[in-house]
């Protein structure tokens, strides 16, 4: 049976062309993509296209675009069997992570993809990425989508999107999923690793409420304490992601500890993640992380910074606070965190 697939184009390198008379890449309209990929007509699926009014470089993505995209996916949900979203690679992991929270309990596949070279270039990686994403989005068994989650497909690998991070600005293999195995791999056969797929238990629901006033504070040796105070205690801030060393360690000087205590007293929600790409936070393993036990902050375990920021914005948007927010943050919503 021919599956119905909606291909959504938001922008990104895949559809870019060089600005007339220069080497600078700018987003171009969707016909540019379709004209370069006649093979798309040979795929055994009914494909419809939806183009963002103004395709963008994904560095320009904003909260309003996330809300629009999630609402669009919900609106089209019952009319299609699967979705492929073309998006710039720079912030693809952020947008896709946010979709996994806004579209909780989704029972169809949403596959994000893009490319490192524009579709008009001879050596482009876009065709394989696009065609295989459509194949993955079309996979059905017993009248159900095989993939019931938001994924990211790039350079022969299918990932859970909210586990990914952009790793290379120049290799075709641009993404990694440092703390979760891949969901599929395309070689001669299109492989899918069923045991790694997310099994949604909640009902499909769209919820686009977000609290944007969060910040990511990254520790580094020699960080100016005045600036740290400013970042932690700014009155606008509702939530903080702390990018700590190793398994959750920070400097143990009195000023740092006092600012953190004050931030907590002011009701700011605090999440601890690690600057390490691979591995997990382990609060209390070293003396330099025991402050986080005392303050009872959220443990981000092995979550990526992309999933942590979008999850915190989303949970705060749902009006979760203190203990409830901690409980939710430390649980899986869409398979984004390994809970030990
Ligand atoms: N700057 C581009 C974007 O994120 C990069 C890409 O698509 O690979 O839109």
Short mmCIF file of C-alpha atoms and ligand atoms in Angstrom, two decimals:
data_model
loop_
_atom_site.label_atom_id
_atom_site.label_comp_id
_atom_site.label_asym_id
_atom_site.label_seq_id
_atom_site.Cartn_x
_atom_site.Cartn_y
_atom_site.Cartn_z
CA UNK A 1 0.00 0.00 0.00
CA UNK A 2 1.26 3.47 -0.89
CA UNK A 3 1.85 5.54 2.22
CA UNK A 4 0.99 9.23 2.41
CA UNK A 5 3.99 11.32 3.41
CA UNK A 6 4.13 15.04 4.09
CA UNK A 7 7.48 16.64 3.30
CA UNK A 8 7.90 19.92 5.14
CA UNK A 9 10.61 22.34 4.05
CA UNK A 10 11.76 24.87 6.65
CA UNK A 11 15.06 25.90 5.01
CA UNK A 12 18.69 24.94 5.63
CA UNK A 13 21.63 24.13 3.39
CA UNK A 14 19.71 21.42 1.55
CA UNK A 15 17.73 24.05 -0.36
CA UNK A 16 20.33 26.84 -0.42
CA UNK A 17 22.04 28.42 -3.39
CA UNK A 18 24.90 30.86 -3.72
CA UNK A 19 23.77 34.47 -3.67
CA UNK A 20 24.23 35.99 -7.11
CA UNK A 21 27.82 37.16 -7.55
CA UNK A 22 29.05 35.79 -4.20
CA UNK A 23 29.98 32.60 -2.36
CA UNK A 24 27.43 33.18 0.41
CA UNK A 25 24.69 30.55 0.78
CA UNK A 26 21.11 31.70 1.26
CA UNK A 27 17.85 29.69 1.52
CA UNK A 28 15.98 29.19 -1.71
CA UNK A 29 12.46 28.13 -2.55
CA UNK A 30 11.31 24.55 -2.57
CA UNK A 31 11.03 24.08 -6.32
CA UNK A 32 14.82 24.24 -6.27
CA UNK A 33 14.87 21.01 -4.29
CA UNK A 34 12.26 19.16 -6.28
CA UNK A 35 13.83 20.08 -9.62
CA UNK A 36 17.13 18.63 -8.50
CA UNK A 37 15.69 15.37 -7.33
CA UNK A 38 13.49 13.80 -10.01
CA UNK A 39 14.02 10.40 -8.31
CA UNK A 40 11.50 11.48 -5.70
CA UNK A 41 8.72 10.63 -8.17
CA UNK A 42 9.92 7.02 -8.25
CA UNK A 43 9.39 6.46 -4.54
CA UNK A 44 6.45 4.24 -3.76
CA UNK A 45 4.66 6.81 -1.63
CA UNK A 46 2.22 9.66 -2.17
CA UNK A 47 4.24 12.69 -1.22
CA UNK A 48 2.81 16.13 -0.58
CA UNK A 49 4.94 19.18 0.04
CA UNK A 50 4.62 22.01 2.48
CA UNK A 51 7.00 24.94 2.34
CA UNK A 52 7.55 27.52 5.10
CA UNK A 53 6.57 30.95 3.84
CA UNK A 54 10.12 32.21 4.31
CA UNK A 55 12.63 29.34 4.34
CA UNK A 56 15.38 30.14 6.84
CA UNK A 57 18.90 29.34 7.85
CA UNK A 58 18.16 27.32 10.97
CA UNK A 59 20.28 29.72 13.06
CA UNK A 60 17.27 32.02 12.74
CA UNK A 61 14.79 29.53 14.17
CA UNK A 62 12.61 31.03 16.88
CA UNK A 63 10.04 29.83 19.38
CA UNK A 64 7.22 30.99 17.10
CA UNK A 65 8.58 28.66 14.38
CA UNK A 66 8.61 25.71 16.81
CA UNK A 67 5.00 26.42 17.77
CA UNK A 68 4.03 26.74 14.13
CA UNK A 69 5.75 23.51 13.12
CA UNK A 70 4.27 21.51 16.01
CA UNK A 71 0.79 22.86 15.27
CA UNK A 72 1.22 22.06 11.57
CA UNK A 73 2.21 18.46 12.37
CA UNK A 74 -0.82 18.12 14.63
CA UNK A 75 -3.15 19.64 12.04
CA UNK A 76 -1.92 17.25 9.33
CA UNK A 77 -1.54 14.26 11.62
CA UNK A 78 -4.62 12.29 10.61
CA UNK A 79 -4.12 12.89 6.87
CA UNK A 80 -0.63 11.43 6.60
CA UNK A 81 1.13 8.21 7.53
CA UNK A 82 4.47 9.87 8.19
CA UNK A 83 6.34 13.17 8.08
CA UNK A 84 9.76 14.30 6.86
CA UNK A 85 11.00 17.71 7.95
CA UNK A 86 13.82 19.37 6.00
CA UNK A 87 15.72 21.64 8.37
CA UNK A 88 19.15 23.24 8.63
CA UNK A 89 21.63 21.14 10.53
CA UNK A 90 22.85 23.90 12.86
CA UNK A 91 19.84 23.79 15.16
CA UNK A 92 18.16 20.61 13.93
CA UNK A 93 18.70 18.81 17.24
CA UNK A 94 17.07 21.68 19.14
CA UNK A 95 13.98 21.86 16.93
CA UNK A 96 13.58 18.11 16.76
CA UNK A 97 13.97 17.79 20.55
CA UNK A 98 11.35 20.45 21.07
CA UNK A 99 8.98 18.62 18.72
CA UNK A 100 9.41 15.45 20.78
CA UNK A 101 8.11 17.34 23.84
CA UNK A 102 5.41 19.42 22.15
CA UNK A 103 4.06 16.36 20.33
CA UNK A 104 4.18 13.96 23.22
CA UNK A 105 2.84 10.46 22.59
CA UNK A 106 3.06 10.74 18.79
CA UNK A 107 2.24 7.42 17.09
CA UNK A 108 3.67 8.23 13.66
CA UNK A 109 7.17 8.98 12.47
CA UNK A 110 8.53 12.50 12.15
CA UNK A 111 11.96 12.32 10.51
CA UNK A 112 14.18 15.39 10.47
CA UNK A 113 16.88 15.59 7.84
CA UNK A 114 18.94 18.06 5.84
CA UNK A 115 22.39 18.10 4.31
CA UNK A 116 25.89 19.48 4.52
CA UNK A 117 26.01 20.37 0.81
CA UNK A 118 23.15 22.01 -1.12
CA UNK A 119 21.06 19.85 -3.38
CA UNK A 120 22.41 21.60 -6.47
CA UNK A 121 26.02 20.51 -5.79
CA UNK A 122 27.41 17.50 -7.56
CA UNK A 123 28.74 15.83 -4.41
CA UNK A 124 25.65 16.60 -2.35
CA UNK A 125 24.63 14.34 0.53
CA UNK A 126 21.06 15.61 0.36
CA UNK A 127 19.56 13.07 -2.01
CA UNK A 128 20.38 10.01 0.06
CA UNK A 129 19.32 11.77 3.26
CA UNK A 130 16.01 12.84 1.80
CA UNK A 131 15.10 9.64 -0.02
CA UNK A 132 15.98 7.33 2.86
CA UNK A 133 14.11 9.55 5.34
CA UNK A 134 10.99 9.12 3.21
CA UNK A 135 11.52 5.36 3.23
CA UNK A 136 11.84 5.30 7.00
CA UNK A 137 8.77 7.51 7.42
CA UNK A 138 6.80 5.06 5.23
CA UNK A 139 7.59 1.95 7.29
CA UNK A 140 4.38 0.32 8.49
CA UNK A 141 3.55 -2.97 10.12
CA UNK A 142 0.09 -4.23 11.16
CA UNK A 143 -1.41 -0.89 10.07
CA UNK A 144 0.86 0.99 12.46
CA UNK A 145 3.86 3.16 11.91
CA UNK A 146 6.97 1.18 12.86
CA UNK A 147 8.64 4.37 14.12
CA UNK A 148 6.48 6.24 16.59
CA UNK A 149 8.75 9.08 17.56
CA UNK A 150 10.69 12.12 16.36
CA UNK A 151 13.89 10.99 14.63
CA UNK A 152 16.83 12.49 12.83
CA UNK A 153 18.27 10.75 9.79
CA UNK A 154 21.72 11.65 8.52
CA UNK A 155 24.46 9.89 6.57
CA UNK A 156 23.03 6.36 6.73
CA UNK A 157 21.98 6.50 10.38
CA UNK A 158 18.61 6.90 12.00
CA UNK A 159 18.74 8.49 15.45
CA UNK A 160 16.30 9.35 18.19
CA UNK A 161 16.31 13.12 17.56
CA UNK A 162 16.35 14.23 21.18
CA UNK A 163 19.54 12.20 21.76
CA UNK A 164 21.50 13.89 18.98
CA UNK A 165 23.98 16.68 18.81
CA UNK A 166 25.62 18.31 15.80
CA UNK A 167 29.15 17.07 15.98
CA UNK A 168 30.86 18.14 12.77
CA UNK A 169 30.55 21.27 10.67
CA UNK A 170 32.31 19.67 7.74
CA UNK A 171 31.82 15.92 7.64
CA UNK A 172 28.81 14.35 6.00
CA UNK A 173 28.50 12.34 9.19
CA UNK A 174 27.46 15.48 11.06
CA UNK A 175 25.50 14.10 14.02
CA UNK A 176 26.13 11.76 16.90
CA UNK A 177 23.92 10.22 19.53
CA UNK A 178 26.49 9.91 22.29
CA UNK A 179 24.38 8.22 24.93
CA UNK A 180 21.83 6.19 23.03
CA UNK A 181 22.22 3.59 20.27
CA UNK A 182 21.05 4.30 16.74
CA UNK A 183 17.53 3.26 15.75
CA UNK A 184 18.38 2.15 12.25
CA UNK A 185 21.01 2.04 9.57
CA UNK A 186 20.72 2.15 5.82
CA UNK A 187 23.02 0.01 3.76
CA UNK A 188 21.92 -2.37 1.07
CA UNK A 189 19.00 -3.05 3.40
CA UNK A 190 17.09 -0.56 5.41
CA UNK A 191 17.68 -1.79 8.93
CA UNK A 192 15.61 -0.90 11.93
CA UNK A 193 16.57 -1.88 15.46
CA UNK A 194 13.19 -2.47 17.06
CA UNK A 195 14.56 -2.90 20.56
CA UNK A 196 15.84 0.71 20.50
CA UNK A 197 12.60 2.34 19.35
CA UNK A 198 10.55 4.43 21.72
CA UNK A 199 7.22 2.91 22.75
CA UNK A 200 4.93 5.84 23.55
CA UNK A 201 2.60 5.10 26.44
CA UNK A 202 0.83 8.45 26.70
CA UNK A 203 -1.97 9.68 24.46
CA UNK A 204 -0.91 11.86 21.52
CA UNK A 205 -1.23 15.45 22.58
CA UNK A 206 -0.06 18.82 21.28
CA UNK A 207 1.18 21.26 23.86
CA UNK A 208 3.13 24.29 22.70
CA UNK A 209 3.30 26.32 25.92
CA UNK A 210 6.86 27.37 26.61
CA UNK A 211 8.76 29.51 29.11
CA UNK A 212 11.57 31.17 27.16
CA UNK A 213 13.36 32.79 30.10
CA UNK A 214 16.01 30.21 30.73
CA UNK A 215 19.77 30.33 30.33
CA UNK A 216 22.68 27.94 29.95
CA UNK A 217 25.58 28.69 32.27
CA UNK A 218 28.83 27.02 31.34
CA UNK A 219 31.54 26.74 33.97
CA UNK A 220 35.19 27.22 33.06
CA UNK A 221 38.27 27.72 35.21
CA UNK A 222 38.77 31.39 36.02
CA UNK A 223 35.17 32.42 35.32
CA UNK A 224 34.61 35.93 36.63
CA UNK A 225 32.45 35.70 39.81
CA UNK A 226 30.63 38.99 39.15
CA UNK A 227 29.54 37.71 35.77
CA UNK A 228 28.56 34.41 37.31
CA UNK A 229 26.45 36.26 39.87
CA UNK A 230 24.79 38.19 37.06
CA UNK A 231 23.99 35.03 35.13
CA UNK A 232 22.64 33.10 38.11
CA UNK A 233 20.67 35.84 39.81
CA UNK A 234 19.24 37.81 36.91
CA UNK A 235 15.63 38.56 37.86
CA UNK A 236 14.26 37.55 34.43
CA UNK A 237 15.63 34.03 34.65
CA UNK A 238 13.21 31.26 35.59
CA UNK A 239 15.40 28.27 34.83
CA UNK A 240 19.10 27.53 34.58
CA UNK A 241 20.97 24.73 32.88
CA UNK A 242 24.41 24.39 34.50
CA UNK A 243 27.04 22.87 32.19
CA UNK A 244 29.35 21.40 34.78
CA UNK A 245 32.69 19.60 34.61
CA UNK A 246 32.85 15.82 34.31
CA UNK A 247 30.26 14.04 36.43
CA UNK A 248 28.69 17.26 37.73
CA UNK A 249 31.48 19.19 39.41
CA UNK A 250 31.86 22.94 39.88
CA UNK A 251 34.27 25.22 41.75
CA UNK A 252 33.69 24.94 45.50
CA UNK A 253 34.55 28.52 46.47
CA UNK A 254 32.15 30.34 48.79
CA UNK A 255 30.96 32.90 46.23
CA UNK A 256 29.90 30.28 43.70
CA UNK A 257 28.08 28.28 46.37
CA UNK A 258 26.39 31.38 47.80
CA UNK A 259 25.12 32.51 44.40
CA UNK A 260 23.72 29.07 43.71
CA UNK A 261 21.95 28.98 47.09
CA UNK A 262 20.53 32.42 46.44
CA UNK A 263 19.35 31.41 42.95
CA UNK A 264 17.55 28.44 44.46
CA UNK A 265 16.03 30.63 47.23
CA UNK A 266 14.76 32.99 44.54
CA UNK A 267 12.83 30.05 43.05
CA UNK A 268 14.93 29.52 39.94
CA UNK A 269 14.83 25.96 38.65
CA UNK A 270 18.30 24.47 38.25
CA UNK A 271 19.33 21.54 36.04
CA UNK A 272 22.80 20.01 36.16
CA UNK A 273 24.25 18.58 32.96
CA UNK A 274 27.80 17.72 31.96
CA UNK A 275 30.12 19.36 29.47
CA UNK A 276 31.32 15.89 28.50
CA UNK A 277 29.75 14.74 25.25
CA UNK A 278 29.45 11.17 26.47
CA UNK A 279 28.44 9.85 29.89
CA UNK A 280 26.27 11.00 32.73
CA UNK A 281 26.12 13.33 35.71
CA UNK A 282 26.66 11.58 39.01
CA UNK A 283 25.84 14.01 41.79
CA UNK A 284 27.78 13.39 45.00
CA UNK A 285 30.51 11.30 43.43
CA UNK A 286 32.99 14.08 44.23
CA UNK A 287 32.89 16.68 46.96
CA UNK A 288 32.62 19.34 44.23
CA UNK A 289 29.11 18.23 43.28
CA UNK A 290 27.66 17.71 46.77
CA UNK A 291 26.18 21.24 46.73
CA UNK A 292 23.65 19.90 44.23
CA UNK A 293 22.44 17.27 46.71
CA UNK A 294 22.02 19.98 49.34
CA UNK A 295 20.09 22.21 46.91
CA UNK A 296 18.01 19.31 45.57
CA UNK A 297 18.38 20.43 41.94
CA UNK A 298 17.37 18.46 38.83
CA UNK A 299 19.85 15.86 37.68
CA UNK A 300 20.15 15.94 33.90
CA UNK A 301 22.00 12.59 33.85
CA UNK A 302 23.11 11.97 30.23
CA UNK A 303 20.79 14.44 28.47
CA UNK A 304 22.22 16.58 25.67
CA UNK A 305 22.28 20.36 26.01
CA UNK A 306 19.78 20.56 23.13
CA UNK A 307 17.28 18.29 24.85
CA UNK A 308 17.92 19.88 28.27
CA UNK A 309 17.20 23.45 27.12
CA UNK A 310 14.07 22.53 25.18
CA UNK A 311 12.80 20.23 27.94
CA UNK A 312 13.27 22.89 30.63
CA UNK A 313 11.52 25.54 28.49
CA UNK A 314 8.68 23.12 27.88
CA UNK A 315 8.29 21.90 31.48
CA UNK A 316 8.32 25.47 32.80
CA UNK A 317 5.74 26.30 30.13
CA UNK A 318 3.54 23.56 31.61
CA UNK A 319 3.87 25.39 34.97
CA UNK A 320 5.80 22.64 36.71
CA UNK A 321 7.71 23.89 39.75
CA UNK A 322 10.31 22.69 42.26
CA UNK A 323 9.67 19.05 43.33
CA UNK A 324 7.22 18.36 40.48
CA UNK A 325 9.56 19.86 37.93
CA UNK A 326 12.45 17.81 39.29
CA UNK A 327 10.36 14.64 39.08
CA UNK A 328 9.38 15.36 35.48
CA UNK A 329 12.84 16.43 34.40
CA UNK A 330 14.37 13.27 35.78
CA UNK A 331 11.79 11.08 34.00
CA UNK A 332 11.52 10.26 30.33
CA UNK A 333 9.00 12.18 28.27
CA UNK A 334 10.14 11.01 24.84
CA UNK A 335 13.17 8.84 25.56
CA UNK A 336 15.52 11.81 25.96
CA UNK A 337 17.25 10.78 29.19
CA UNK A 338 18.57 7.57 30.70
CA UNK A 339 17.21 7.29 34.19
CA UNK A 340 19.31 5.12 36.43
N1 LIG B 1 23.45 27.13 8.38
C1 LIG B 1 22.73 26.01 7.86
C2 LIG B 1 21.44 25.87 8.64
O1 LIG B 1 21.45 25.38 9.73
C3 LIG B 1 23.56 24.79 7.96
C4 LIG B 1 22.93 23.52 7.42
O2 LIG B 1 21.80 23.46 7.03
O3 LIG B 1 23.65 22.51 7.37
O4 LIG B 1 20.42 26.27 8.16
#
